[in-house]
PDB file of C-alpha atoms in Angstrom:
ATOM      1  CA  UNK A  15     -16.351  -7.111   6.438  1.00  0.00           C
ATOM      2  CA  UNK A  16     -14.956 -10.420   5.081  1.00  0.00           C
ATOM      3  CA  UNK A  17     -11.570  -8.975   4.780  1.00  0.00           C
ATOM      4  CA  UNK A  18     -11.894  -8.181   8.896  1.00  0.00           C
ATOM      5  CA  UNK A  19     -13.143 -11.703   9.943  1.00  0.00           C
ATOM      6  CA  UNK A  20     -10.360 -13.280   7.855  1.00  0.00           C
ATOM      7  CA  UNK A  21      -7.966 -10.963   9.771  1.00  0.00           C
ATOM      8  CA  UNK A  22      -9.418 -11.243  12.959  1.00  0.00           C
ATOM      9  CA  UNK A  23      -9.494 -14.857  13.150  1.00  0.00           C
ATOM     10  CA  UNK A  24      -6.590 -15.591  10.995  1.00  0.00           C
ATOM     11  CA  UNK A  25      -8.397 -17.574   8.224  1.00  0.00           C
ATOM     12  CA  UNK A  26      -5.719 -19.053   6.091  1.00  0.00           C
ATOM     13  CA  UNK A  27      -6.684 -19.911   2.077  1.00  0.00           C
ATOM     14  CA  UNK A  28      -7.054 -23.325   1.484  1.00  0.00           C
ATOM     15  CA  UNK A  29      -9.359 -26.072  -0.021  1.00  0.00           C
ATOM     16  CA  UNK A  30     -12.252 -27.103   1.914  1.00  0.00           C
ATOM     17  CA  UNK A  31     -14.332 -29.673   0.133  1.00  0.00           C
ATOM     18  CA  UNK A  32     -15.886 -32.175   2.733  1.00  0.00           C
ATOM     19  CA  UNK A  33     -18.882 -32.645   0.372  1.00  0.00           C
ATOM     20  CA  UNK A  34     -16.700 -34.580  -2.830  1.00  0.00           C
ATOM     21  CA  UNK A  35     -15.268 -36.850  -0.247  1.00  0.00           C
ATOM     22  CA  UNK A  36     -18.752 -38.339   1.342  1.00  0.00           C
ATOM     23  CA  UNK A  37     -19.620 -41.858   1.246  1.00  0.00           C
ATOM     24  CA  UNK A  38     -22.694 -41.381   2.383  1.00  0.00           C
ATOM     25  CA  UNK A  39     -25.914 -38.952   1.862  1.00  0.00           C
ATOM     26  CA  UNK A  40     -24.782 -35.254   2.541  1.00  0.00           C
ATOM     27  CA  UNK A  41     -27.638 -33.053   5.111  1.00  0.00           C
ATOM     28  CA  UNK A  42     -28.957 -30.608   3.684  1.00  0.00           C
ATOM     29  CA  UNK A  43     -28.210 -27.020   5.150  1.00  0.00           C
ATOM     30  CA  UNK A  44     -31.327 -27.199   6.864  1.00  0.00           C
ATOM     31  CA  UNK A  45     -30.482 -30.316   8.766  1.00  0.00           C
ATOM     32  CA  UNK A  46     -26.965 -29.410   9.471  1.00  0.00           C
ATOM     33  CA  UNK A  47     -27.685 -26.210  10.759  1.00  0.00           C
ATOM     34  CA  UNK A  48     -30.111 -27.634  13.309  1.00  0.00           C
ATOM     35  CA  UNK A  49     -27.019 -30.033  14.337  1.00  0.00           C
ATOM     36  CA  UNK A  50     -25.187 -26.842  15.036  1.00  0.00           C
ATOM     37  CA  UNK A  51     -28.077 -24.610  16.469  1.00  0.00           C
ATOM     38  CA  UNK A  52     -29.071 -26.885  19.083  1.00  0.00           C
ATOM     39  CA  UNK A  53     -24.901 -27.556  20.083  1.00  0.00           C
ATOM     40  CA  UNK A  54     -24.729 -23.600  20.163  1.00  0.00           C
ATOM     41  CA  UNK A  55     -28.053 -22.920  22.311  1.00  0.00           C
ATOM     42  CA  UNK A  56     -27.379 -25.146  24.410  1.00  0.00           C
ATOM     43  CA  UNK A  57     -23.775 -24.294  24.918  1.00  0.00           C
ATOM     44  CA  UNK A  58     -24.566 -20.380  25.281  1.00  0.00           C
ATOM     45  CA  UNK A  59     -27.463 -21.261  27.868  1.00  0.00           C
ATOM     46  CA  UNK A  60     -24.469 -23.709  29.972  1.00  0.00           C
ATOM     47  CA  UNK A  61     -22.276 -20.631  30.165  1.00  0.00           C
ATOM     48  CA  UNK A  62     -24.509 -17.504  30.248  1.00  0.00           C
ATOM     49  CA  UNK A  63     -22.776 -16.992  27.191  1.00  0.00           C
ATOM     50  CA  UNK A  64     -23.445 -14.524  24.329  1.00  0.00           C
ATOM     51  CA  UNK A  65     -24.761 -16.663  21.603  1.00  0.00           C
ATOM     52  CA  UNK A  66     -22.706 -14.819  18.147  1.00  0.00           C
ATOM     53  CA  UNK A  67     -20.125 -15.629  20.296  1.00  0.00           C
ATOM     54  CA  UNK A  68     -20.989 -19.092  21.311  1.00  0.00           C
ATOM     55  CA  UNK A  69     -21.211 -19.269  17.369  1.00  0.00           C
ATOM     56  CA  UNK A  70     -17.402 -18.032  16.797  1.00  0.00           C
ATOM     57  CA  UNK A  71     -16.011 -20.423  19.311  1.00  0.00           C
ATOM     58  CA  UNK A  72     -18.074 -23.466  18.459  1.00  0.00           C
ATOM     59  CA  UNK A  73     -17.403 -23.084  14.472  1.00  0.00           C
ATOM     60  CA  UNK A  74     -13.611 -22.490  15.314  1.00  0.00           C
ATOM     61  CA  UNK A  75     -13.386 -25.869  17.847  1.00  0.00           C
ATOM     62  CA  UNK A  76     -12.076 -29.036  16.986  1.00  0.00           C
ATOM     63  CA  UNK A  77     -16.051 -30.327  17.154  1.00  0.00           C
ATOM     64  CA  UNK A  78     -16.576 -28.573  13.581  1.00  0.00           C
ATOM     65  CA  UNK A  79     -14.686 -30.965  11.887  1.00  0.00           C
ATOM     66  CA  UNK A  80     -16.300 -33.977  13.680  1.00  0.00           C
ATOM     67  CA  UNK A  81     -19.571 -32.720  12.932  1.00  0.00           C
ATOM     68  CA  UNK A  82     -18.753 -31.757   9.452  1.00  0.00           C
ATOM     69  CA  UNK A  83     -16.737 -35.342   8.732  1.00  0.00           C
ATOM     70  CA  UNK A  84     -19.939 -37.139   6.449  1.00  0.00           C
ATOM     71  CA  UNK A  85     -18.236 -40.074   6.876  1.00  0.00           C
ATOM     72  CA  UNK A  86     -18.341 -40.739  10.703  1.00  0.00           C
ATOM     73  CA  UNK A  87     -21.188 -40.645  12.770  1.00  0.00           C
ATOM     74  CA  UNK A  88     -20.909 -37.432  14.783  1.00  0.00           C
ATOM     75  CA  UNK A  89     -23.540 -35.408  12.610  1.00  0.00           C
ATOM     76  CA  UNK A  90     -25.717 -38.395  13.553  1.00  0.00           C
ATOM     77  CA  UNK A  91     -25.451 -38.668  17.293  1.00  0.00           C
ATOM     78  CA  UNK A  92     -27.652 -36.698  19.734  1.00  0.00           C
ATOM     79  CA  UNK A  93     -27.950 -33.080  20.855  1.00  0.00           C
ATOM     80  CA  UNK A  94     -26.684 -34.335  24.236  1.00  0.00           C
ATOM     81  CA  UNK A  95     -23.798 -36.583  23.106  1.00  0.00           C
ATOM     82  CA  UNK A  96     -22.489 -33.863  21.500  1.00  0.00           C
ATOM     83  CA  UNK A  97     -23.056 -31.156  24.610  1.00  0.00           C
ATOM     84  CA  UNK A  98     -21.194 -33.634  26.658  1.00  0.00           C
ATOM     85  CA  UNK A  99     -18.016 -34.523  23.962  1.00  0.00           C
ATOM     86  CA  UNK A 100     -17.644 -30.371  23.082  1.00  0.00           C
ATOM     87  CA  UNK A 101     -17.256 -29.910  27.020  1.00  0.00           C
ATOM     88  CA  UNK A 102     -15.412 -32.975  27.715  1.00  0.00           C
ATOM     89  CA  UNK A 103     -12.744 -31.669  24.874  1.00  0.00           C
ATOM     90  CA  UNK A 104     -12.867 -34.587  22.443  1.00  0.00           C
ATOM     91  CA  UNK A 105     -15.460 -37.741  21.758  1.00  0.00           C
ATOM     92  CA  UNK A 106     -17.384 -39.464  24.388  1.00  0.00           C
ATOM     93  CA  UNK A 107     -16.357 -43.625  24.193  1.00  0.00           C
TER      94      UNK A 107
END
């Protein structure tokens, strides 16, 4: 199964360690998955999408590495804020 989704969505090997670089206090899994459930839900209920593949598309967008950035405020901002910026195609001023 991994080998398919690395295939499929043309995962490349690398080094992704966003944790050693924080400044700040990392979420735990539980908090950051609530940043990305509520960005999902409400982004599958927008589009009458399918929510796995809501999922996909969201953890594939340019708004992952926002999110996942510790050392910015994007994890921090609202459910709303970040509705708006993922449809709007970059950060809200």
């Amino acid at each position: 199964m991994s080998d398919e989704l690395i295939e499929k969505h043309h995962l490349e090997e690398g080094y992704f360690d966003n944790v050693s670089s924080a400044r700040y206090t990392i979420p735990s899994h539980w908090d950051i998955g609530k940043v990305y459930q509520r960005l999902i839900l409400d982004l599958a209920h927008a589009t009458d999408g399918n929510i796995i593949d809501t999922l996909m598309v969201v953890y594939n967008s340019w708004i992952t590495r926002k999110i996942d950035n510790y050392n910015c405020s994007m994890y921090y901002e609202s459910p709303g804020y970040l509705f708006e910026s993922y449809r709007k195609g970059a950060v809200l001023a």
